[in-house]
C-alpha positions as a printed NumPy array, in Angstrom:
array([[  6.756,   7.121, -12.517],
       [  3.33 ,   5.529, -12.889],
       [  1.47 ,   6.958,  -9.841],
       [  3.256,  10.207,  -9.439],
       [  0.417,  12.384, -10.74 ],
       [ -2.015,  11.119,  -8.131],
       [  0.411,  10.446,  -5.284],
       [  3.406,  12.225,  -3.859],
       [  6.939,  11.337,  -4.754],
       [  7.609,   9.698,  -1.381],
       [  4.468,   7.548,  -1.562],
       [  5.329,   6.569,  -5.131],
       [  8.844,   5.614,  -4.055],
       [  7.563,   3.592,  -1.078],
       [  5.056,   1.767,  -3.318],
       [  7.719,   0.995,  -5.92 ],
       [  9.882,  -0.639,  -3.234],
       [  7.171,  -3.066,  -2.116],
       [  7.398,  -6.698,  -3.171],
       [  5.233,  -7.26 ,  -6.255],
       [  2.536,  -9.286,  -4.418],
       [  2.025,  -6.465,  -1.892],
       [  2.224,  -3.722,  -4.546],
       [ -0.43 ,  -5.466,  -6.616],
       [ -2.854,  -5.728,  -3.664],
       [ -2.38 ,  -2.071,  -2.731],
       [ -2.873,  -0.907,  -6.325],
       [ -5.99 ,  -2.996,  -6.887],
       [ -7.586,  -2.057,  -3.529],
       [ -6.448,   1.457,  -2.682],
       [ -5.841,   2.928,  -6.152],
       [ -8.266,   1.009,  -8.417],
       [-10.806,   0.488,  -5.6  ],
       [-11.713,  -3.123,  -6.355],
       [-13.46 ,  -5.053,  -3.556],
       [-11.622,  -7.851,  -1.746],
       [-13.835, -10.324,  -3.602],
       [-12.919,  -8.819,  -6.973],
       [ -9.194,  -8.812,  -6.123],
       [ -9.39 , -12.477,  -5.051],
       [-10.818, -13.375,  -8.456],
       [ -8.453, -11.111, -10.436],
       [ -5.286, -12.617,  -8.979],
       [ -6.755, -15.983,  -8.138],
       [ -6.051, -16.145,  -4.415],
       [ -8.378, -16.725,  -1.421],
       [-10.03 , -13.682,   0.061],
       [ -8.234, -14.276,   3.365],
       [ -4.948, -13.987,   1.529],
       [ -6.102, -10.695,   0.03 ],
       [ -6.862,  -9.385,   3.525],
       [ -3.586, -10.561,   5.063],
       [ -1.465,  -9.213,   2.144],
       [ -3.252,  -5.882,   2.236],
       [ -2.717,  -5.596,   5.998],
       [  0.98 ,  -6.443,   5.622],
       [  1.438,  -4.167,   2.606],
       [ -0.108,  -1.197,   4.445],
       [  2.083,  -1.826,   7.507],
       [  5.207,  -1.917,   5.29 ],
       [  4.132,   1.355,   3.615],
       [  3.461,   2.916,   6.992],
       [  6.947,   2.068,   8.214],
       [  8.577,   3.337,   4.987],
       [  6.653,   6.648,   5.189],
       [  7.009,   7.201,   8.976],
       [ 10.44 ,   8.854,   8.817],
       [  9.48 ,  11.007,   5.845],
       [  6.357,  12.168,   7.715],
       [  8.43 ,  13.061,  10.757],
       [ 10.784,  15.093,   8.574],
       [  7.781,  16.94 ,   7.123],
       [  6.551,  17.813,  10.611],
       [  3.688,  15.357,  11.003],
       [  3.094,  14.111,  14.555],
       [  2.332,  10.479,  15.26 ],
       [ -1.073,   9.896,  16.876],
       [ -0.128,   7.313,  19.508]])
């Protein structure tokens, strides 16, 4: 799998399950470390759309990884 060397298996799996628009935003921002402005130009969408997709993508990932984290013994900080 593409990211497996840098990321764990569970994170890689969760990323691969994201809809392509969300996966693209996560990869460009969190893996490739492009700025929001750069991402907006790269995929030709408004910067507000970059922000909203990134927020939604991170929330989806968080939900997908929550159960795995519990199984691994991580405690939620809420």
